Short mmCIF file of C-alpha atoms in Angstrom, two decimals:
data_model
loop_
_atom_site.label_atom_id
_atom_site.label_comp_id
_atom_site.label_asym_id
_atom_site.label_seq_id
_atom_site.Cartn_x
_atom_site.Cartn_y
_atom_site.Cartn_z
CA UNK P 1 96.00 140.21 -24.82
CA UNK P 2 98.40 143.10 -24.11
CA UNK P 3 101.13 140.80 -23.28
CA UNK P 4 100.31 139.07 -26.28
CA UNK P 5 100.53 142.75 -28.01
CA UNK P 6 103.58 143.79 -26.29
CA UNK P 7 105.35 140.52 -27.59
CA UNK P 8 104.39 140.67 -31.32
CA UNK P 9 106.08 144.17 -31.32
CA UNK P 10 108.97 143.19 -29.24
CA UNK P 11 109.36 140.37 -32.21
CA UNK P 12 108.46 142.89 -34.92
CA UNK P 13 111.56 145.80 -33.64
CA UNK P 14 113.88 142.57 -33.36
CA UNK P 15 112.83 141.54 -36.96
CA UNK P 16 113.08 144.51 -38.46
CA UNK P 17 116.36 145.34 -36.70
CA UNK P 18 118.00 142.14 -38.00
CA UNK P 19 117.02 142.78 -41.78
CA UNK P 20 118.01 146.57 -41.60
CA UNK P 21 121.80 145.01 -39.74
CA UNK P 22 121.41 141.70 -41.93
CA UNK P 23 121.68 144.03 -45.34
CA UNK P 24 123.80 146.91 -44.29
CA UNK P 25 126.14 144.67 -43.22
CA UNK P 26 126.21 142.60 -46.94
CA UNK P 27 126.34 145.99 -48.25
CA UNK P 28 129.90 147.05 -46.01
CA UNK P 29 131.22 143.82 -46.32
CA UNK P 30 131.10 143.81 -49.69
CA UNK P 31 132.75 147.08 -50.12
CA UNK P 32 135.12 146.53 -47.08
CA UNK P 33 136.24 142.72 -47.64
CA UNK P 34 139.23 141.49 -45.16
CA UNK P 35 142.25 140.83 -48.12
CA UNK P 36 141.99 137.20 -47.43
CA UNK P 37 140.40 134.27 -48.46
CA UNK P 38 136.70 134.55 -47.99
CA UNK P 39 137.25 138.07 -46.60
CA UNK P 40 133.80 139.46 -47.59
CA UNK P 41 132.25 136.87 -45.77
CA UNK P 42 134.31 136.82 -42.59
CA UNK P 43 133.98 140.59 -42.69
CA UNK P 44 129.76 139.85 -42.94
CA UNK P 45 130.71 137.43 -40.01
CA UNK P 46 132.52 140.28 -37.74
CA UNK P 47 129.95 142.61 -37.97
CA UNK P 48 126.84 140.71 -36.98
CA UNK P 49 127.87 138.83 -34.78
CA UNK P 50 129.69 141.82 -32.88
CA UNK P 51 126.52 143.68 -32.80
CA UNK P 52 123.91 140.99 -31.77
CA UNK P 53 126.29 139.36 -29.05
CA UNK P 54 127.62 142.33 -28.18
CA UNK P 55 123.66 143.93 -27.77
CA UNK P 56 122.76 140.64 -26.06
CA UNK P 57 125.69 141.33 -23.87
CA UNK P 58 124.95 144.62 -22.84
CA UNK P 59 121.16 143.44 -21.77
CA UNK P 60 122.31 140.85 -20.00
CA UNK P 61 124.49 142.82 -17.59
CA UNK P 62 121.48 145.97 -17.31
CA UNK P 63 118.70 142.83 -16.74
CA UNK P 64 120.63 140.01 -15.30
CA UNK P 65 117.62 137.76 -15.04
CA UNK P 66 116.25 138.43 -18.61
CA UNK P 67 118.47 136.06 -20.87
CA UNK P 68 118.19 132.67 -19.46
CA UNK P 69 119.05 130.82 -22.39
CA UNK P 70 122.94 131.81 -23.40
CA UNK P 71 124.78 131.56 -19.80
CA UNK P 72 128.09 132.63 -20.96
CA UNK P 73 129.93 130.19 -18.03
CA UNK P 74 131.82 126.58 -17.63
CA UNK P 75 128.99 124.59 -19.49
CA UNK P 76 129.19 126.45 -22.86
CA UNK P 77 131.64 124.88 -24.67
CA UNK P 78 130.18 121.20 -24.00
CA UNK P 79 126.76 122.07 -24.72
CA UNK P 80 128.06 123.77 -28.00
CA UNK P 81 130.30 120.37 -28.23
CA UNK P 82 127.53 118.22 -27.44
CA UNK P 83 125.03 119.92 -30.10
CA UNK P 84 127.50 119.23 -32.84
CA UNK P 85 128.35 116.02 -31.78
CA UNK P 86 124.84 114.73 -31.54
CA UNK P 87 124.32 115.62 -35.18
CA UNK P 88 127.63 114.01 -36.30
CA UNK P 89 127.09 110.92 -34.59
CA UNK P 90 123.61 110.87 -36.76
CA UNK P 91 124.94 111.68 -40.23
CA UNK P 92 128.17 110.13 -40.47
CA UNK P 93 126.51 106.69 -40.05
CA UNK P 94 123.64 107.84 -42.39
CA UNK P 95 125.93 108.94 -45.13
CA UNK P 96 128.29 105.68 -44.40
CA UNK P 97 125.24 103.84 -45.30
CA UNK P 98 124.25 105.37 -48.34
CA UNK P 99 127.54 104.72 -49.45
CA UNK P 100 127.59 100.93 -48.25
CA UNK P 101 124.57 100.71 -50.68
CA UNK P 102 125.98 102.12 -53.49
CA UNK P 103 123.99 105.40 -53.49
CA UNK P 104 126.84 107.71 -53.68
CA UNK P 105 130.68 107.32 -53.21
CA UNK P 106 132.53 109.58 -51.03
CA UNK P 107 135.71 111.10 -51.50
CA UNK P 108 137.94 113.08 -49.15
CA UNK P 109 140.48 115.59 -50.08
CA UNK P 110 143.62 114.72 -48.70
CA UNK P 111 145.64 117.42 -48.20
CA UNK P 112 148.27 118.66 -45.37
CA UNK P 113 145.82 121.90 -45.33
CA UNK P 114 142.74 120.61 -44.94
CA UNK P 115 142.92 120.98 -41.24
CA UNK P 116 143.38 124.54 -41.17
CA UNK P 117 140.68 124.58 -44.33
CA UNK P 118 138.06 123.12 -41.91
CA UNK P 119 138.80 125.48 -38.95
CA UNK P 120 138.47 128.27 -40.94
CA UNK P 121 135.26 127.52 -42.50
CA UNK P 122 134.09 126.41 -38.89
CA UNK P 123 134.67 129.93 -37.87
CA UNK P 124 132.84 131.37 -41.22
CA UNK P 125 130.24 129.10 -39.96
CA UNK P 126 129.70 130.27 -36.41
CA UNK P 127 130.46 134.09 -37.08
CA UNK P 128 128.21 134.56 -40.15
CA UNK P 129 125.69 132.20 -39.01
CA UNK P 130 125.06 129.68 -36.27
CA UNK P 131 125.96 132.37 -33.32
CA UNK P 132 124.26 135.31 -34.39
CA UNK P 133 121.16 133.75 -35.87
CA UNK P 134 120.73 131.62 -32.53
CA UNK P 135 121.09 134.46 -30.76
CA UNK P 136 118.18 136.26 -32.06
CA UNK P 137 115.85 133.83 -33.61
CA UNK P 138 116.39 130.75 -30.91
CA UNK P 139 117.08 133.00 -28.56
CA UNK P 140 114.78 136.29 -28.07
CA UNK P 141 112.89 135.31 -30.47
CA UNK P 142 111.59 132.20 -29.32
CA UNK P 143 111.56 133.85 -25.58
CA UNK P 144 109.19 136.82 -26.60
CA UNK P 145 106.83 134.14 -27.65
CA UNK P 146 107.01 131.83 -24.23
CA UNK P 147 104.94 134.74 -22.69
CA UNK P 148 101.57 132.41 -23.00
CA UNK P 149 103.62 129.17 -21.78
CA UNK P 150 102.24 127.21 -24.65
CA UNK P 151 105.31 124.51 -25.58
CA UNK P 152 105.13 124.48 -29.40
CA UNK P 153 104.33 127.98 -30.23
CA UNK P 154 107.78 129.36 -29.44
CA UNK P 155 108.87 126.53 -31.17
CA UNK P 156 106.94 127.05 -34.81
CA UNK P 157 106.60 131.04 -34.31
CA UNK P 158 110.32 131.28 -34.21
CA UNK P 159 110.85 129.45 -37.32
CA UNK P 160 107.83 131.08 -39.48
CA UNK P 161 109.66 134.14 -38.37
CA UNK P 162 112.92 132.77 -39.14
CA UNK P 163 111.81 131.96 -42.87
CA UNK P 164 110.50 135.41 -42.99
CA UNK P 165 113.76 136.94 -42.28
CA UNK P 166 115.48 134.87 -44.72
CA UNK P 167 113.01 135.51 -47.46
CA UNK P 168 113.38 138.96 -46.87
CA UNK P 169 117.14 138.88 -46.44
CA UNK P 170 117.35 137.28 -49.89
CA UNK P 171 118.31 133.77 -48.51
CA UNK P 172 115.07 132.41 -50.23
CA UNK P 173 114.92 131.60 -54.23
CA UNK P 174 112.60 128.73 -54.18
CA UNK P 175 109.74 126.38 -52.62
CA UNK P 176 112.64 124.21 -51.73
CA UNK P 177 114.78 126.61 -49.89
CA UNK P 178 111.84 128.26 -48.27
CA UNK P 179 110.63 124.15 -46.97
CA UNK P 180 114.45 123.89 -46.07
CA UNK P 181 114.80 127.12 -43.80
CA UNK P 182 111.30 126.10 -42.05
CA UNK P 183 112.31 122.60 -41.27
CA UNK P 184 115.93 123.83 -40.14
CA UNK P 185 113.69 126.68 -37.57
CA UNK P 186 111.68 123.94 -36.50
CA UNK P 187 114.59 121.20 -35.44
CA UNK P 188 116.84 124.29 -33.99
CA UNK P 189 113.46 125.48 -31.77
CA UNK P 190 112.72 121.49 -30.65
CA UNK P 191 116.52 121.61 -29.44
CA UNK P 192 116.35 124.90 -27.82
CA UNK P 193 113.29 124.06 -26.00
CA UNK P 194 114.26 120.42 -24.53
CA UNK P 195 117.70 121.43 -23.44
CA UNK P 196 116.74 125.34 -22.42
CA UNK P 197 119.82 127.19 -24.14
CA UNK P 198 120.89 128.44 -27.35
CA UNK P 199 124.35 126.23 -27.59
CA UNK P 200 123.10 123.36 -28.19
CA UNK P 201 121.50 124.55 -31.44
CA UNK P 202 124.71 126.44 -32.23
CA UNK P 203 126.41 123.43 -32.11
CA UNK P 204 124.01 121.51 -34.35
CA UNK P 205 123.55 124.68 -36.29
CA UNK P 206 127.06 124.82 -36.84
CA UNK P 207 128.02 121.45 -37.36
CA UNK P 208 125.25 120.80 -39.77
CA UNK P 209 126.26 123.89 -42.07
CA UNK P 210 129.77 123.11 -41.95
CA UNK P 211 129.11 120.12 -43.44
CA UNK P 212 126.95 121.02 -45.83
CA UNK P 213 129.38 123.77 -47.08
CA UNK P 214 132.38 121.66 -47.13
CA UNK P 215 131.28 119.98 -50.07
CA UNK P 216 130.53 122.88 -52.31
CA UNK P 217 133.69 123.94 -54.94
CA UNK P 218 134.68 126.64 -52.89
CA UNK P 219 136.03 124.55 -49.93
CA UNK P 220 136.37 120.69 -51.63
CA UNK P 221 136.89 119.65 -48.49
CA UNK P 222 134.86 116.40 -49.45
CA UNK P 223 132.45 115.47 -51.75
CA UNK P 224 130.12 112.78 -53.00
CA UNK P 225 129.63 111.19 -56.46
CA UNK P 226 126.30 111.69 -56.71
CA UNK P 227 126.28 114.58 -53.77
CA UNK P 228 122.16 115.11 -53.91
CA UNK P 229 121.31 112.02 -52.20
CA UNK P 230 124.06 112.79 -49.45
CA UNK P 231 123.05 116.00 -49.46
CA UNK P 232 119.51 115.30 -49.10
CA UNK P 233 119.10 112.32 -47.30
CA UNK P 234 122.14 111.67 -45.38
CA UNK P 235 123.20 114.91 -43.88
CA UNK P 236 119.55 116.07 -43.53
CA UNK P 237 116.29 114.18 -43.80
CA UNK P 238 117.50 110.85 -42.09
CA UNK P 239 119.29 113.41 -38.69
CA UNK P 240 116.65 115.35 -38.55
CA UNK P 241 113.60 113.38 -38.24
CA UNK P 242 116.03 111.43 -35.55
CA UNK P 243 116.37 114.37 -33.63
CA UNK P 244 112.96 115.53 -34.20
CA UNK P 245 111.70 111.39 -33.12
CA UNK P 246 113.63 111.89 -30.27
CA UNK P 247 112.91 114.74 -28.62
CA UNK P 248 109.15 115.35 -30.12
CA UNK P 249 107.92 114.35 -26.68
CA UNK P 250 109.81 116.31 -24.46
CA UNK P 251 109.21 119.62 -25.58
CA UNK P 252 107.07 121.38 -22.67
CA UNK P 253 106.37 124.43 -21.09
CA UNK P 254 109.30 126.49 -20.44
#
C-alpha cells in the first residue's frame, strides 16, 4: 500500500511537472520563435527536450541503476532504427494497398528539397515529441507503476495518464482525439514493455508522426486523394492492431 502511495505521487510531481514545463514552454516559444521556418516549434522542441533529457540525465549519473530503460550506448540508434522501421514496413504496404484498390491515390512531391524537408520535420518530430514524451510517459512513467509487477498496468496506467496530460495540455478537442491519444499510449506501452527500452517506441513514435505530419499543407511532402482513409486506416488502424496482434502475448512482468 505505501509503495503503491509513494508511486501515485511520484506519477502525480512528474505529471504536474510536465504540464507546468509543457505550457511555459508554448508560452516562450511563442514569444521567442528561432527566425526560421517552423521556429516556434523547434524552439518548443529545444526546450523540452533539453530539460527532460537533460533531468533524466542528471538522475541517471546520481542513481546509476534507476533508469533501465534509455541506455544511452552502442544499441540506441538500431533500436530507435528498428522501431521506425517496424512501423514502415507495416504501413507502406497497407497504404500501397489501399491504393491498389482504388481507395485513395497517392501523390509525392517531387522536389530537389524534399530531402532536406523530411529531415527537418524528422527532427521537429523527435525534439517536440517522440523523445521527450517517451522519456517521461514510456519511460518513468510506466516504471513508477511496475512497482506491483503486474504486466499490463504499466502498460494502460501510462497511457490513461498520457491522455490526461494531453487533455490538459490542450492536445485534446474531441472524442476522437482523446480515443486517438489512448490507443497511441497503449501501442507505445505494449512496445516498451516487450522490448524493455524507450527507443523502440521513439522510433515508432517518431516514424509514425512523421508520417502523419508530412501530409498536412504545411510540409506537402505527400498526400493522398482522399487522405482520411490513408490517414485512418493505412497509417494507423491496419499497423497498429499488427503490432498490438503481435506482441499482445509477450507483454510480462518486467
Amino acid at each position: 500500500m505505501r509503495d503503491g502511495l509513494r508511486a501515485l505521487l511520484w506519477i502525480g510531481i512528474l505529471t504536474t511537472g510536465a504540464v507546468i514545463l509543457w505550457r511555459a514552454s508554448l508560452s516562450l516559444s511563442a514569444k521567442a520563435p528561432f527566425p526560421i521556418d517552423h521556429g516556434e516549434r523547434l524552439a518548443f522542441g529545444v526546450t523540452v527536450t533539453g530539460i527532460v533529457a537533460g533531468l533524466s540525465c542528471a538522475m541517471s549519473y546520481a542513481r546509476p541503476r534507476l533508469i533501465t530503460w534509455s541506455p544511452l550506448d552502442r544499441r540506441t540508434f538500431s533500436q530507435t532504427a528498428s522501431g521506425a522501421a517496424a512501423y514502415a514496413a507495416l504501413a507502406i504496404p497497407a497504404t500501397a494497398t489501399l491504393a491498389w484498390i482504388g481507395l485513395t491515390d497517392i501523390g509525392l512531391t517531387r522536389s530537389s528539397e524534399t530531402a532536406l524537408t523530411l529531415a527537418y520535420l524528422l527532427l521537429l518530430v523527435l525534439l517536440s515529441e517522440a523523445l521527450p514524451e517517451e522519456l517521461l510517459f514510456r519511460g518513468w512513467i510506466m516504471q513508477a507503476l511496475e512497482k506491483d509487477r503486474s504486466p499490463w498496468k504499466p502498460v494502460l496506467g501510462q497511457a490513461l495518464v498520457f491522455s490526461l496530460f494531453a487533455w490538459v495540455v490542450g492536445a485534446v478537442s474531441s472524442v476522437t482525439d482523446a480515443s486517438f491519444i489512448a490507443c497511441f499510449g497503449i501501442v507505445l506501452g505494449i512496445v516498451r514493455a516487450v522490448t524493455g527500452t524507450i527507443w523502440t517506441s521513439v522510433g515508432l513514435h517518431l516514424a509514425f508522426i512523421t508520417a502523419q505530419q508530412s501530409a498536412l499543407p504545411s510540409w506537402a511532402i505527400w498526400g493522398g486523394d482522399p487522405h482520411p482513409p490513408v490517414q485512418i486506416i493505412g497509417l494507423t488502424i491496419l499497423p497498429f492492431s499488427i503490432i498490438v496482434g503481435i506482441l499482445y502475448g509477450r507483454v510480462k512482468p518486467s
